[in-house]
Amino acid sequence: MSLFQCQHCGCCENTALTNHGWPYKGWEKHFDWTGIENRKGMQLCSACSPTNYSDGKSCSKSGRWHEQFERVYLPQGEFFTNKTGNLEHRETGSEDFRQFRIEP
Ligand SMILES: [Zn+2]
């Protein structure tokens, strides 16, 4: 389990709480991307993930925020997952991502 920055909305997400926390190749085909085709292949938070599988069944984890922790939006592209699995600010090296929060 580690933290990552959603490549669509920029919020901080945990890989354990979304189907799209890893940039899997081929994984995308199991989901229905209608209307959000441009997000295919991105690392996505639960809220930005497709709501349905390709067979029409709904994904329990997707399409809404999971409410397991507060959704904190961050400046897009300024963070990466470091070796310890935390979100690190590229410029300052800080893991205290909450100090960089922005309004969505
Ligand atoms: Zn997102």
PDB file of C-alpha atoms and ligand atoms in Angstrom:
ATOM      1  CA  MET A   1       0.000   0.000   0.000  1.00  0.00           C
ATOM      2  CA  SER A   2       1.267   3.434  -0.813  1.00  0.00           C
ATOM      3  CA  LEU A   3       0.080   6.934  -1.532  1.00  0.00           C
ATOM      4  CA  PHE A   4      -0.002   8.450  -4.994  1.00  0.00           C
ATOM      5  CA  GLN A   5      -1.319  11.534  -6.724  1.00  0.00           C
ATOM      6  CA  CYS A   6      -4.359  10.985  -8.930  1.00  0.00           C
ATOM      7  CA  GLN A   7      -3.340  11.953 -12.466  1.00  0.00           C
ATOM      8  CA  HIS A   8      -6.793  13.307 -13.230  1.00  0.00           C
ATOM      9  CA  CYS A   9      -7.918  15.413 -10.237  1.00  0.00           C
ATOM     10  CA  GLY A  10      -4.581  15.681  -8.395  1.00  0.00           C
ATOM     11  CA  CYS A  11      -5.806  14.437  -5.035  1.00  0.00           C
ATOM     12  CA  CYS A  12      -3.842  12.152  -2.712  1.00  0.00           C
ATOM     13  CA  GLU A  13      -5.053   8.557  -2.861  1.00  0.00           C
ATOM     14  CA  ASN A  14      -4.048   5.189  -1.386  1.00  0.00           C
ATOM     15  CA  THR A  15      -3.386   2.307  -3.785  1.00  0.00           C
ATOM     16  CA  ALA A  16      -5.458  -0.014  -1.577  1.00  0.00           C
ATOM     17  CA  LEU A  17      -8.609   2.050  -2.002  1.00  0.00           C
ATOM     18  CA  THR A  18      -8.897   2.287  -5.770  1.00  0.00           C
ATOM     19  CA  ASN A  19      -8.820  -0.127  -8.712  1.00  0.00           C
ATOM     20  CA  HIS A  20      -6.525   2.200 -10.627  1.00  0.00           C
ATOM     21  CA  GLY A  21      -3.647   2.977  -8.294  1.00  0.00           C
ATOM     22  CA  TRP A  22      -1.113   1.239 -10.491  1.00  0.00           C
ATOM     23  CA  PRO A  23      -0.325   1.985 -14.114  1.00  0.00           C
ATOM     24  CA  TYR A  24      -1.217  -1.545 -15.278  1.00  0.00           C
ATOM     25  CA  LYS A  25      -1.040  -2.261 -18.946  1.00  0.00           C
ATOM     26  CA  GLY A  26      -4.001  -4.289 -20.098  1.00  0.00           C
ATOM     27  CA  TRP A  27      -5.957  -3.808 -16.881  1.00  0.00           C
ATOM     28  CA  GLU A  28      -7.969  -1.018 -18.513  1.00  0.00           C
ATOM     29  CA  LYS A  29      -9.890  -3.381 -20.765  1.00  0.00           C
ATOM     30  CA  HIS A  30     -11.867  -4.737 -17.811  1.00  0.00           C
ATOM     31  CA  PHE A  31     -13.588  -1.384 -17.302  1.00  0.00           C
ATOM     32  CA  ASP A  32     -16.126   0.754 -19.131  1.00  0.00           C
ATOM     33  CA  TRP A  33     -14.440   4.065 -20.031  1.00  0.00           C
ATOM     34  CA  THR A  34     -17.389   5.600 -21.859  1.00  0.00           C
ATOM     35  CA  GLY A  35     -17.199   9.382 -21.491  1.00  0.00           C
ATOM     36  CA  ILE A  36     -13.850   9.278 -19.681  1.00  0.00           C
ATOM     37  CA  GLU A  37     -11.708   7.664 -22.394  1.00  0.00           C
ATOM     38  CA  ASN A  38      -8.904  10.180 -21.789  1.00  0.00           C
ATOM     39  CA  ARG A  39      -8.300   8.745 -18.292  1.00  0.00           C
ATOM     40  CA  LYS A  40      -7.436   5.274 -19.550  1.00  0.00           C
ATOM     41  CA  GLY A  41      -3.983   4.214 -18.344  1.00  0.00           C
ATOM     42  CA  MET A  42      -3.762   6.931 -15.694  1.00  0.00           C
ATOM     43  CA  GLN A  43      -3.298   6.314 -11.984  1.00  0.00           C
ATOM     44  CA  LEU A  44      -6.709   7.311 -10.664  1.00  0.00           C
ATOM     45  CA  CYS A  45      -8.331   7.902  -7.301  1.00  0.00           C
ATOM     46  CA  SER A  46     -11.559   6.065  -6.507  1.00  0.00           C
ATOM     47  CA  ALA A  47     -13.679   9.079  -7.459  1.00  0.00           C
ATOM     48  CA  CYS A  48     -12.094   9.478 -10.916  1.00  0.00           C
ATOM     49  CA  SER A  49     -12.255   5.753 -11.747  1.00  0.00           C
ATOM     50  CA  PRO A  50     -14.844   4.214 -14.071  1.00  0.00           C
ATOM     51  CA  THR A  51     -18.085   3.300 -12.339  1.00  0.00           C
ATOM     52  CA  ASN A  52     -18.625   0.085 -14.301  1.00  0.00           C
ATOM     53  CA  TYR A  53     -16.764  -2.958 -15.502  1.00  0.00           C
ATOM     54  CA  SER A  54     -16.794  -3.674 -19.216  1.00  0.00           C
ATOM     55  CA  ASP A  55     -19.469  -6.347 -18.636  1.00  0.00           C
ATOM     56  CA  GLY A  56     -21.802  -3.705 -17.167  1.00  0.00           C
ATOM     57  CA  LYS A  57     -21.466  -4.647 -13.506  1.00  0.00           C
ATOM     58  CA  SER A  58     -20.803  -1.737 -11.188  1.00  0.00           C
ATOM     59  CA  CYS A  59     -17.481  -1.392  -9.340  1.00  0.00           C
ATOM     60  CA  SER A  60     -18.047  -0.928  -5.651  1.00  0.00           C
ATOM     61  CA  LYS A  61     -14.821   1.039  -5.207  1.00  0.00           C
ATOM     62  CA  SER A  62     -15.260   3.463  -8.075  1.00  0.00           C
ATOM     63  CA  GLY A  63     -16.983   6.624  -9.164  1.00  0.00           C
ATOM     64  CA  ARG A  64     -17.110   8.242  -5.739  1.00  0.00           C
ATOM     65  CA  TRP A  65     -14.703   9.161  -2.989  1.00  0.00           C
ATOM     66  CA  HIS A  66     -14.308   6.301  -0.499  1.00  0.00           C
ATOM     67  CA  GLU A  67     -14.422   8.533   2.619  1.00  0.00           C
ATOM     68  CA  GLN A  68     -11.707   6.455   4.324  1.00  0.00           C
ATOM     69  CA  PHE A  69      -9.749   9.676   4.737  1.00  0.00           C
ATOM     70  CA  GLU A  70     -10.132  13.286   3.699  1.00  0.00           C
ATOM     71  CA  ARG A  71      -9.729  14.009  -0.019  1.00  0.00           C
ATOM     72  CA  VAL A  72      -6.856  16.484  -0.286  1.00  0.00           C
ATOM     73  CA  TYR A  73      -6.317  18.111  -3.693  1.00  0.00           C
ATOM     74  CA  LEU A  74      -2.740  18.954  -4.650  1.00  0.00           C
ATOM     75  CA  PRO A  75      -1.070  20.827  -7.515  1.00  0.00           C
ATOM     76  CA  GLN A  76      -0.980  18.403 -10.447  1.00  0.00           C
ATOM     77  CA  GLY A  77       2.387  16.791 -11.202  1.00  0.00           C
ATOM     78  CA  GLU A  78       4.238  18.189  -8.179  1.00  0.00           C
ATOM     79  CA  PHE A  79       4.252  14.927  -6.201  1.00  0.00           C
ATOM     80  CA  PHE A  80       5.540  11.407  -6.582  1.00  0.00           C
ATOM     81  CA  THR A  81       5.449   8.183  -4.546  1.00  0.00           C
ATOM     82  CA  ASN A  82       8.779   7.809  -2.776  1.00  0.00           C
ATOM     83  CA  LYS A  83      10.575   4.635  -1.618  1.00  0.00           C
ATOM     84  CA  THR A  84       8.688   4.477   1.658  1.00  0.00           C
ATOM     85  CA  GLY A  85       5.335   4.698  -0.136  1.00  0.00           C
ATOM     86  CA  ASN A  86       4.599   8.239   0.911  1.00  0.00           C
ATOM     87  CA  LEU A  87       3.735  11.155  -1.288  1.00  0.00           C
ATOM     88  CA  GLU A  88       6.727  13.467  -1.669  1.00  0.00           C
ATOM     89  CA  HIS A  89       6.778  17.020  -2.974  1.00  0.00           C
ATOM     90  CA  ARG A  90       9.299  17.126  -5.852  1.00  0.00           C
ATOM     91  CA  GLU A  91      10.596  20.604  -5.161  1.00  0.00           C
ATOM     92  CA  THR A  92      10.973  20.569  -1.374  1.00  0.00           C
ATOM     93  CA  GLY A  93      11.224  16.845  -0.538  1.00  0.00           C
ATOM     94  CA  SER A  94       8.478  17.276   2.024  1.00  0.00           C
ATOM     95  CA  GLU A  95       6.147  14.375   2.827  1.00  0.00           C
ATOM     96  CA  ASP A  96       3.726  16.681   4.602  1.00  0.00           C
ATOM     97  CA  PHE A  97       1.537  16.957   1.509  1.00  0.00           C
ATOM     98  CA  ARG A  98      -1.345  18.618   3.380  1.00  0.00           C
ATOM     99  CA  GLN A  99       0.555  21.898   3.527  1.00  0.00           C
ATOM    100  CA  PHE A 100       0.324  22.078  -0.295  1.00  0.00           C
ATOM    101  CA  ARG A 101      -3.425  21.547  -0.506  1.00  0.00           C
ATOM    102  CA  ILE A 102      -5.380  23.554  -3.053  1.00  0.00           C
ATOM    103  CA  GLU A 103      -9.093  24.110  -3.624  1.00  0.00           C
ATOM    104  CA  PRO A 104     -10.485  21.805  -6.314  1.00  0.00           C
TER     105      PRO A 104
HETATM  106 ZN    ZN B   1      -8.957  11.702  -8.902  1.00  0.00          ZN
END
